Coordinates of C-alpha atoms in Angstrom, one line a residue:
M1 CA 0.1 0.0 0.0
L2 CA 1.3 3.4 -0.8
Y3 CA -0.3 5.4 1.8
S4 CA -0.9 4.6 5.4
P5 CA -4.7 5.3 6.2
H6 CA -3.6 7.2 9.6
A7 CA -1.3 9.6 7.5
E8 CA -1.9 13.2 8.2
P9 CA -1.1 14.9 6.1
M10 CA -0.5 13.1 2.7
L11 CA 2.7 11.3 2.7
P12 CA 5.5 13.5 0.8
D13 CA 6.1 11.1 -1.9
L14 CA 2.9 11.6 -3.8
E15 CA 4.8 13.6 -6.2
F16 CA 7.0 10.4 -7.0
H17 CA 4.1 8.4 -7.5
V18 CA 2.2 11.2 -9.9
D19 CA 5.6 11.0 -11.8
R20 CA 5.7 7.4 -12.1
L21 CA 2.1 7.8 -13.9
Y22 CA 4.0 9.7 -16.8
Q23 CA 6.3 6.6 -17.1
V24 CA 3.6 4.0 -17.9
P25 CA 2.8 3.0 -21.2
P26 CA -0.2 5.0 -22.5
D27 CA -2.7 2.2 -22.3
E28 CA -1.6 1.8 -18.6
F29 CA -2.2 5.6 -17.6
T30 CA -5.8 5.9 -16.9
P31 CA -5.8 2.2 -14.6
A32 CA -2.9 3.5 -12.7
R33 CA -4.1 7.2 -12.0
N34 CA -7.5 5.9 -11.1
R35 CA -5.7 3.4 -8.7
L36 CA -3.5 6.0 -7.1
A37 CA -6.3 8.3 -6.6
A38 CA -8.3 5.6 -4.9
Q39 CA -5.4 5.1 -2.5
V40 CA -4.9 8.9 -1.8
K41 CA -8.5 9.0 -1.2
A42 CA -8.4 6.1 1.2
A43 CA -5.6 7.7 3.3
G44 CA -8.0 10.6 3.7
D45 CA -7.0 13.3 1.1
A46 CA -10.0 13.9 -0.9
A47 CA -8.9 16.9 -2.6
A48 CA -5.4 15.6 -3.8
A49 CA -7.5 12.2 -5.0
A50 CA -9.7 14.4 -7.0
R51 CA -6.5 16.3 -8.4
I52 CA -5.1 13.1 -9.3
K53 CA -8.2 11.9 -10.8
A54 CA -8.2 15.2 -13.1
L55 CA -4.8 14.4 -14.4
E56 CA -5.2 14.2 -18.2
K57 CA -3.9 11.0 -19.9
P58 CA -0.7 12.1 -22.2
S59 CA -0.9 11.6 -26.1
V60 CA 1.1 8.7 -27.4
S61 CA 3.6 11.3 -28.8
A62 CA 3.8 13.2 -25.6
W63 CA 4.4 10.1 -23.8
A64 CA 7.0 9.3 -25.9
V65 CA 8.6 12.6 -25.3
N66 CA 8.2 12.2 -21.5
Q67 CA 10.1 9.0 -21.8
L68 CA 13.1 11.0 -22.9
Y69 CA 13.0 13.1 -20.0
W70 CA 12.7 10.1 -17.7
R71 CA 14.7 7.2 -19.2
A72 CA 17.2 9.2 -20.8
R73 CA 18.1 12.5 -19.1
P74 CA 21.2 13.2 -20.7
D75 CA 19.8 13.3 -24.1
F76 CA 16.9 15.2 -23.2
S77 CA 19.5 17.7 -21.3
A78 CA 21.4 17.8 -24.5
V79 CA 18.4 19.0 -26.6
V80 CA 17.8 21.9 -24.1
D81 CA 21.4 22.7 -23.8
A82 CA 21.5 22.8 -27.7
G83 CA 18.6 25.3 -27.7
D84 CA 20.2 27.3 -25.3
R85 CA 23.3 27.7 -27.5
L86 CA 21.6 28.6 -30.6
R87 CA 19.5 31.1 -28.5
A88 CA 22.7 32.8 -27.6
A89 CA 24.0 32.8 -31.1
Q90 CA 20.6 34.1 -32.4
A91 CA 20.6 36.7 -29.6
Q92 CA 24.2 38.0 -31.2
L93 CA 22.9 38.0 -34.6
L94 CA 20.1 40.0 -33.4
A95 CA 22.2 42.4 -31.4
G96 CA 24.0 43.0 -34.9
R97 CA 27.4 41.2 -33.6
E98 CA 29.0 38.4 -35.9
V99 CA 28.6 34.8 -34.9
A100 CA 31.3 33.0 -36.8
D101 CA 30.0 29.5 -35.8
F102 CA 26.2 29.8 -36.0
Q103 CA 25.8 27.4 -38.6
D104 CA 27.8 24.9 -36.6
V105 CA 25.7 25.8 -33.8
F106 CA 22.6 25.1 -35.7
S107 CA 24.0 21.9 -37.3
A108 CA 25.1 20.7 -33.7
R109 CA 21.4 21.3 -32.6
M110 CA 19.8 19.4 -35.5
R111 CA 22.2 16.4 -34.5
V112 CA 21.1 16.2 -31.0
V113 CA 17.5 16.6 -31.9
G114 CA 18.2 13.6 -34.3
R115 CA 20.0 11.5 -31.6
A116 CA 16.9 12.2 -29.2
L117 CA 14.6 11.0 -31.7
K118 CA 16.5 7.8 -32.2
T119 CA 16.6 7.4 -28.3
I120 CA 12.8 7.9 -28.2
D121 CA 12.2 5.3 -30.9
G122 CA 14.2 2.7 -28.7
L123 CA 12.6 3.8 -25.6
A124 CA 9.2 3.1 -27.3
A125 CA 10.2 -0.1 -28.8
R126 CA 11.3 -1.3 -25.3
A127 CA 7.9 -0.5 -24.0
G128 CA 6.1 -2.2 -26.7
V129 CA 4.5 1.1 -28.1
D130 CA 4.5 1.5 -31.8
L131 CA 5.3 5.1 -32.8
S132 CA 3.4 5.3 -36.4
P133 CA 5.0 7.8 -38.8
S134 CA 2.3 10.5 -37.8
I135 CA 3.1 10.0 -34.2
R136 CA 6.8 10.2 -34.8
R137 CA 6.4 13.6 -36.8
R138 CA 4.4 14.9 -33.9
V139 CA 7.3 13.6 -31.5
Q140 CA 9.8 15.4 -33.6
T141 CA 7.8 18.5 -33.3
T142 CA 7.8 18.6 -29.8
I143 CA 11.3 18.0 -29.4
E144 CA 12.0 20.6 -32.0
A145 CA 10.0 22.9 -29.9
I146 CA 11.6 22.0 -26.7
A147 CA 15.1 22.5 -28.6
S148 CA 13.7 26.2 -29.7
Q149 CA 12.6 27.0 -26.1
G150 CA 15.7 25.6 -24.4
S151 CA 16.0 26.4 -20.8
S152 CA 14.0 29.9 -21.2
G153 CA 10.4 28.6 -21.8
G154 CA 9.2 30.2 -18.0
R155 CA 8.0 26.6 -17.2
P156 CA 10.2 24.0 -16.7
F157 CA 9.6 20.4 -18.5
D158 CA 8.7 18.2 -16.0
G159 CA 8.1 14.8 -17.9
R160 CA 4.7 15.4 -17.4
L161 CA 3.6 16.5 -21.0
T162 CA 0.1 15.5 -22.2
G163 CA -0.2 17.2 -25.6
D164 CA 2.4 18.0 -28.5
L165 CA 4.3 21.3 -28.2
T166 CA 4.8 23.7 -31.5
P167 CA 7.7 25.7 -32.2
P168 CA 6.4 28.7 -33.3
G169 CA 8.6 30.8 -35.7
F170 CA 10.8 27.9 -36.2
E171 CA 10.6 28.4 -40.1
A172 CA 12.0 31.8 -39.0
L173 CA 14.8 30.4 -37.4
A174 CA 15.7 27.8 -39.7
A175 CA 15.8 30.5 -42.3
L176 CA 18.2 32.7 -40.2
A177 CA 20.6 29.7 -40.1
A178 CA 20.6 29.9 -43.9
M179 CA 21.3 33.5 -43.9
P180 CA 25.1 35.1 -43.5
A181 CA 25.7 37.1 -40.3
P182 CA 24.2 40.5 -41.0
A183 CA 26.2 43.5 -40.7
A184 CA 25.9 46.2 -38.3
G185 CA 23.1 48.4 -38.7
R186 CA 21.0 46.0 -40.8
G187 CA 17.5 44.5 -40.3
A188 CA 17.1 41.9 -37.8
V189 CA 15.2 38.7 -38.2
T190 CA 13.2 37.5 -35.1
A191 CA 11.9 33.9 -34.2
A192 CA 9.0 33.3 -31.8
V193 CA 9.9 30.8 -29.1
S194 CA 7.5 28.6 -27.5
S195 CA 6.4 29.3 -23.8
E196 CA 5.3 25.7 -23.6

């Protein structure tokens, strides 16, 4: 049993058990969530049980990205770091400074994203979850959004994603990578970055 019926207040490991919900295969999420909510309610915390019961089941693509966070954190961190490096280089360009290695930074980000996608494919296969081509495209879009956001998103990614993220302005960022560094005083190119 996860919780003692005499526990007051709720035991502090509730977040641990909620995190575990986002690690189980998608078809196991709802039964596991309902069991956890029932245990929390039996322990005497009806409000926490209601919050758990209201947790949204992740889409298969969101689940797959969550697995990168939970099971391959170095690869996930590399995606965020690559996004931070690209944002820093972009900020230098937008400030009119020359960035000699911008194309290298952009290419490195693409390699990190590719490696993360391969890792996700392997994690999904080991969990017995088939990522169809359309789901894999959604996974890639979400990884691209995380790579565009880096660590600047305002809301840290916590491995509890329930839906896909979109990298708004990514097309502008990709176009920027193909452009030579602007000379001082020339117009700036901007790229929006997803806050979630």
